[in-house]
mmCIF file of C-alpha atoms in Angstrom:
data_model
loop_
_atom_site.group_PDB
_atom_site.id
_atom_site.type_symbol
_atom_site.label_atom_id
_atom_site.label_comp_id
_atom_site.label_asym_id
_atom_site.label_seq_id
_atom_site.Cartn_x
_atom_site.Cartn_y
_atom_site.Cartn_z
ATOM 1 C CA MET A 17 6.437 44.422 -6.601
ATOM 2 C CA SER A 18 5.895 41.022 -8.224
ATOM 3 C CA ALA A 19 2.508 39.334 -8.460
ATOM 4 C CA ARG A 20 3.700 36.749 -5.933
ATOM 5 C CA GLU A 21 4.673 39.413 -3.394
ATOM 6 C CA GLU A 22 1.360 41.185 -3.944
ATOM 7 C CA ILE A 23 -0.671 38.012 -3.318
ATOM 8 C CA LEU A 24 1.338 37.097 -0.212
ATOM 9 C CA GLY A 25 0.957 40.663 1.051
ATOM 10 C CA ARG A 26 -2.825 40.390 0.738
ATOM 11 C CA VAL A 27 -2.806 37.057 2.594
ATOM 12 C CA ARG A 28 -0.694 38.530 5.413
ATOM 13 C CA ALA A 29 -3.011 41.540 5.651
ATOM 14 C CA ALA A 30 -6.076 39.299 5.810
ATOM 15 C CA LEU A 31 -4.517 37.231 8.600
ATOM 16 C CA SER A 32 -3.081 40.154 10.581
ATOM 17 C CA ASP A 33 -5.952 40.264 13.090
ATOM 18 C CA VAL A 34 -6.137 36.485 13.623
ATOM 19 C CA ASP A 35 -4.896 35.703 17.124
ATOM 20 C CA HIS A 36 -5.437 31.999 17.398
ATOM 21 C CA VAL A 37 -5.363 29.225 14.868
ATOM 22 C CA PRO A 38 -7.707 26.467 16.034
ATOM 23 C CA ALA A 39 -6.281 22.997 16.483
ATOM 24 C CA PRO A 40 -7.299 20.474 13.864
ATOM 25 C CA PRO A 41 -10.237 18.314 14.891
ATOM 26 C CA VAL A 42 -9.457 15.033 16.546
ATOM 27 C CA ALA A 43 -9.787 12.154 14.113
ATOM 28 C CA PRO A 44 -12.721 9.878 14.891
ATOM 29 C CA ARG A 45 -11.614 6.529 16.277
ATOM 30 C CA ILE A 46 -13.245 3.161 15.935
ATOM 31 C CA THR A 47 -14.243 1.069 18.888
ATOM 32 C CA PRO A 48 -11.323 -1.181 19.860
ATOM 33 C CA VAL A 49 -11.667 -4.698 18.520
ATOM 34 C CA ASP A 50 -10.561 -7.951 20.098
ATOM 35 C CA ASP A 51 -8.972 -9.434 16.966
ATOM 36 C CA VAL A 52 -7.324 -6.634 14.983
ATOM 37 C CA VAL A 53 -5.526 -9.022 12.643
ATOM 38 C CA GLY A 54 -8.747 -10.944 11.991
ATOM 39 C CA LEU A 55 -10.572 -7.696 11.156
ATOM 40 C CA PHE A 56 -7.726 -6.736 8.821
ATOM 41 C CA ALA A 57 -7.919 -10.085 7.004
ATOM 42 C CA GLU A 58 -11.714 -9.787 6.717
ATOM 43 C CA ARG A 59 -11.589 -6.247 5.314
ATOM 44 C CA VAL A 60 -8.814 -7.088 2.830
ATOM 45 C CA ALA A 61 -10.892 -10.034 1.597
ATOM 46 C CA ASP A 62 -13.865 -7.669 1.139
ATOM 47 C CA TYR A 63 -11.832 -5.973 -1.616
ATOM 48 C CA ARG A 64 -11.615 -9.236 -3.593
ATOM 49 C CA ALA A 65 -8.037 -9.859 -2.517
ATOM 50 C CA GLU A 66 -6.879 -13.328 -1.550
ATOM 51 C CA VAL A 67 -5.895 -13.499 2.122
ATOM 52 C CA VAL A 68 -3.926 -16.283 3.771
ATOM 53 C CA ARG A 69 -2.857 -16.426 7.386
ATOM 54 C CA THR A 70 0.261 -18.396 8.218
ATOM 55 C CA THR A 71 3.178 -18.604 10.636
ATOM 56 C CA SER A 72 6.822 -17.721 10.014
ATOM 57 C CA ALA A 73 7.529 -21.417 9.452
ATOM 58 C CA GLY A 74 4.820 -21.603 6.781
ATOM 59 C CA LEU A 75 5.734 -18.364 4.983
ATOM 60 C CA ALA A 76 7.788 -19.948 2.181
ATOM 61 C CA ALA A 77 5.009 -22.420 1.346
ATOM 62 C CA ALA A 78 2.338 -19.683 1.504
ATOM 63 C CA VAL A 79 4.317 -17.454 -0.889
ATOM 64 C CA ALA A 80 4.888 -20.355 -3.298
ATOM 65 C CA ALA A 81 1.155 -21.174 -3.244
ATOM 66 C CA ALA A 82 0.208 -17.505 -3.838
ATOM 67 C CA LEU A 83 2.267 -17.167 -7.006
ATOM 68 C CA PRO A 84 0.471 -17.652 -10.326
ATOM 69 C CA PRO A 85 0.750 -21.081 -11.941
ATOM 70 C CA GLY A 86 3.186 -21.593 -14.773
ATOM 71 C CA ASP A 87 6.575 -20.189 -15.582
ATOM 72 C CA GLY A 88 7.673 -16.601 -15.762
ATOM 73 C CA ARG A 89 9.787 -14.034 -14.012
ATOM 74 C CA VAL A 90 8.951 -13.229 -10.392
ATOM 75 C CA VAL A 91 10.532 -10.013 -9.115
ATOM 76 C CA VAL A 92 11.372 -9.262 -5.482
ATOM 77 C CA PRO A 93 13.017 -6.260 -3.813
ATOM 78 C CA ALA A 94 16.767 -6.760 -3.400
ATOM 79 C CA ASP A 95 16.437 -6.448 0.387
ATOM 80 C CA LEU A 96 13.456 -8.779 0.944
ATOM 81 C CA SER A 97 13.822 -10.409 4.378
ATOM 82 C CA PHE A 98 13.045 -13.925 3.110
ATOM 83 C CA GLU A 99 13.963 -15.911 0.026
ATOM 84 C CA VAL A 100 11.643 -16.622 -2.882
ATOM 85 C CA PRO A 101 13.168 -19.477 -4.908
ATOM 86 C CA GLY A 102 13.658 -18.614 -8.563
ATOM 87 C CA ALA A 103 12.817 -14.938 -8.092
ATOM 88 C CA VAL A 104 14.906 -12.143 -9.581
ATOM 89 C CA ALA A 105 15.983 -9.281 -7.319
ATOM 90 C CA ASP A 106 15.106 -5.831 -8.649
ATOM 91 C CA ASP A 107 18.225 -3.722 -8.982
ATOM 92 C CA GLY A 108 16.324 -0.740 -10.363
ATOM 93 C CA THR A 109 17.148 -1.441 -14.005
ATOM 94 C CA PHE A 110 13.946 -3.197 -15.080
ATOM 95 C CA THR A 111 12.070 -1.028 -17.558
ATOM 96 C CA PRO A 112 8.284 -0.695 -17.377
ATOM 97 C CA TYR A 113 8.054 -3.021 -20.397
ATOM 98 C CA GLN A 114 10.160 -5.666 -18.639
ATOM 99 C CA LEU A 115 8.073 -5.300 -15.484
ATOM 100 C CA ASP A 116 4.902 -5.620 -17.536
ATOM 101 C CA SER A 117 6.093 -9.019 -18.752
ATOM 102 C CA THR A 118 6.821 -10.100 -15.177
ATOM 103 C CA VAL A 119 4.277 -12.596 -13.870
ATOM 104 C CA ALA A 120 4.378 -11.462 -10.237
ATOM 105 C CA VAL A 121 6.075 -9.387 -7.578
ATOM 106 C CA VAL A 122 6.542 -10.339 -3.924
ATOM 107 C CA THR A 123 7.017 -7.571 -1.351
ATOM 108 C CA GLU A 124 6.591 -6.825 2.307
ATOM 109 C CA ALA A 125 4.438 -4.029 3.734
ATOM 110 C CA ARG A 126 5.109 -1.207 6.176
ATOM 111 C CA VAL A 127 1.717 -1.277 7.894
ATOM 112 C CA GLY A 128 -1.737 -2.817 7.562
ATOM 113 C CA ILE A 129 -4.891 -0.940 8.604
ATOM 114 C CA ALA A 130 -7.622 -3.161 10.038
ATOM 115 C CA GLU A 131 -10.572 -0.765 9.783
ATOM 116 C CA THR A 132 -10.080 -0.064 6.084
ATOM 117 C CA GLY A 133 -8.321 -3.239 4.939
ATOM 118 C CA THR A 134 -5.527 -1.093 3.537
ATOM 119 C CA ILE A 135 -1.869 -1.992 3.108
ATOM 120 C CA VAL A 136 0.653 0.837 3.158
ATOM 121 C CA LEU A 137 4.070 0.639 1.549
ATOM 122 C CA ASP A 138 6.620 3.361 2.226
ATOM 123 C CA HIS A 139 9.111 1.669 -0.106
ATOM 124 C CA GLY A 140 11.606 0.963 2.643
ATOM 125 C CA GLN A 141 13.268 -2.371 3.301
ATOM 126 C CA GLY A 142 11.602 -5.313 1.596
ATOM 127 C CA GLN A 143 9.083 -3.140 -0.250
ATOM 128 C CA GLY A 144 10.970 -2.153 -3.385
ATOM 129 C CA ARG A 145 10.450 0.839 -5.610
ATOM 130 C CA ARG A 146 6.958 1.903 -6.637
ATOM 131 C CA ALA A 147 7.239 0.565 -10.182
ATOM 132 C CA ILE A 148 7.576 -3.056 -9.104
ATOM 133 C CA THR A 149 4.439 -2.810 -6.970
ATOM 134 C CA LEU A 150 2.321 -1.079 -9.610
ATOM 135 C CA VAL A 151 3.296 -2.532 -13.000
ATOM 136 C CA PRO A 152 3.226 -6.345 -12.645
ATOM 137 C CA ASP A 153 -0.264 -7.821 -12.807
ATOM 138 C CA TRP A 154 0.112 -10.042 -9.705
ATOM 139 C CA HIS A 155 1.235 -8.727 -6.289
ATOM 140 C CA VAL A 156 1.949 -10.961 -3.307
ATOM 141 C CA CYS A 157 2.332 -8.806 -0.198
ATOM 142 C CA VAL A 158 3.462 -10.084 3.197
ATOM 143 C CA VAL A 159 2.096 -8.298 6.275
ATOM 144 C CA ARG A 160 3.298 -9.323 9.720
ATOM 145 C CA ALA A 161 0.679 -9.420 12.480
ATOM 146 C CA ASP A 162 2.605 -6.864 14.563
ATOM 147 C CA GLN A 163 2.382 -4.404 11.644
ATOM 148 C CA VAL A 164 -1.426 -4.337 11.722
ATOM 149 C CA VAL A 165 -2.954 -1.297 13.438
ATOM 150 C CA VAL A 166 -6.581 -0.497 14.184
ATOM 151 C CA ASP A 167 -7.236 2.564 12.028
ATOM 152 C CA VAL A 168 -5.802 5.286 9.810
ATOM 153 C CA PRO A 169 -4.612 7.666 12.583
ATOM 154 C CA ASP A 170 -2.582 4.786 14.064
ATOM 155 C CA ALA A 171 -0.990 4.163 10.662
ATOM 156 C CA ILE A 172 -0.246 7.848 10.051
ATOM 157 C CA ALA A 173 1.594 7.996 13.368
ATOM 158 C CA LEU A 174 3.955 5.249 12.147
ATOM 159 C CA LEU A 175 4.655 6.702 8.708
ATOM 160 C CA ASP A 176 7.308 9.202 7.701
ATOM 161 C CA PRO A 177 5.565 11.880 5.585
ATOM 162 C CA SER A 178 8.782 12.575 3.682
ATOM 163 C CA ARG A 179 8.862 9.040 2.217
ATOM 164 C CA PRO A 180 6.875 8.019 -0.871
ATOM 165 C CA GLN A 181 3.841 5.950 0.060
ATOM 166 C CA THR A 182 1.568 3.576 -1.782
ATOM 167 C CA TRP A 183 -1.789 2.813 -0.134
ATOM 168 C CA ILE A 184 -3.357 -0.383 -1.435
ATOM 169 C CA SER A 185 -6.973 -1.278 -0.775
ATOM 170 C CA GLY A 186 -7.472 -4.419 -2.820
ATOM 171 C CA PRO A 187 -6.593 -5.098 -6.440
ATOM 172 C CA SER A 188 -6.562 -2.174 -8.830
ATOM 173 C CA ALA A 189 -10.104 -1.305 -9.869
ATOM 174 C CA THR A 190 -12.062 1.560 -11.299
ATOM 175 C CA SER A 191 -15.603 2.140 -12.526
ATOM 176 C CA ASP A 192 -16.916 4.124 -15.440
ATOM 177 C CA ILE A 193 -19.965 6.381 -15.328
ATOM 178 C CA GLU A 194 -22.238 3.353 -15.735
ATOM 179 C CA LEU A 195 -20.520 1.715 -12.738
ATOM 180 C CA ASP A 196 -18.977 -1.071 -14.821
ATOM 181 C CA ARG A 197 -16.035 -2.293 -12.733
ATOM 182 C CA VAL A 198 -12.713 -2.684 -14.554
ATOM 183 C CA GLU A 199 -9.727 -4.234 -12.779
ATOM 184 C CA GLY A 200 -6.028 -3.822 -13.474
ATOM 185 C CA VAL A 201 -6.142 -0.337 -14.969
ATOM 186 C CA HIS A 202 -3.594 1.332 -12.699
ATOM 187 C CA GLY A 203 -1.972 -1.432 -10.701
ATOM 188 C CA PRO A 204 -2.028 -5.180 -10.094
ATOM 189 C CA ARG A 205 -5.175 -7.010 -11.131
ATOM 190 C CA THR A 206 -4.555 -9.713 -8.510
ATOM 191 C CA LEU A 207 -3.540 -9.087 -4.904
ATOM 192 C CA HIS A 208 -2.560 -11.881 -2.520
ATOM 193 C CA VAL A 209 -1.983 -10.842 1.083
ATOM 194 C CA ILE A 210 -0.135 -13.193 3.388
ATOM 195 C CA VAL A 211 -0.578 -12.343 7.049
ATOM 196 C CA VAL A 212 2.202 -13.803 9.175
ATOM 197 C CA ASP A 213 1.067 -14.453 12.761
#
């Protein structure tokens, strides 16, 4: 008998007299809010992210205004649902070094969570691969108002657990033991969120 079989045998023996596995506890829910999108924008701004609300007609101008000043390569996913003039579509061949020299990335989101101010990417259409959302220093993310949900359980219900996910709550930041905040350590230093009503 292998060590694995022995351990699993002990687990089975320990669970042999268990008749009922209790259901997981129900996730606590927040009180419904009148303006879910407004709460989302407020909470995202609390994380030191720039938030702009616009309409579909104003999206191109809002994206152009959110990009950093000056010249440089802007990368977008190949299947982004809108055009970013002058941007280069990611075909999966950019190396981390090339992405590091990119001035910005523009993506869409899968869902926005109002209670936590979190954006979730599942790297489907318009979201690109993880590298383009984590390596460049400037991330412009478009969230449509109908993608904003109240809280985390609502978001989980929309997500496919078999897909890779990136949960973004503001620009990348960390603190050392003395609580000195450092930004840009493991992701974009600057996050611009454009909410399309």
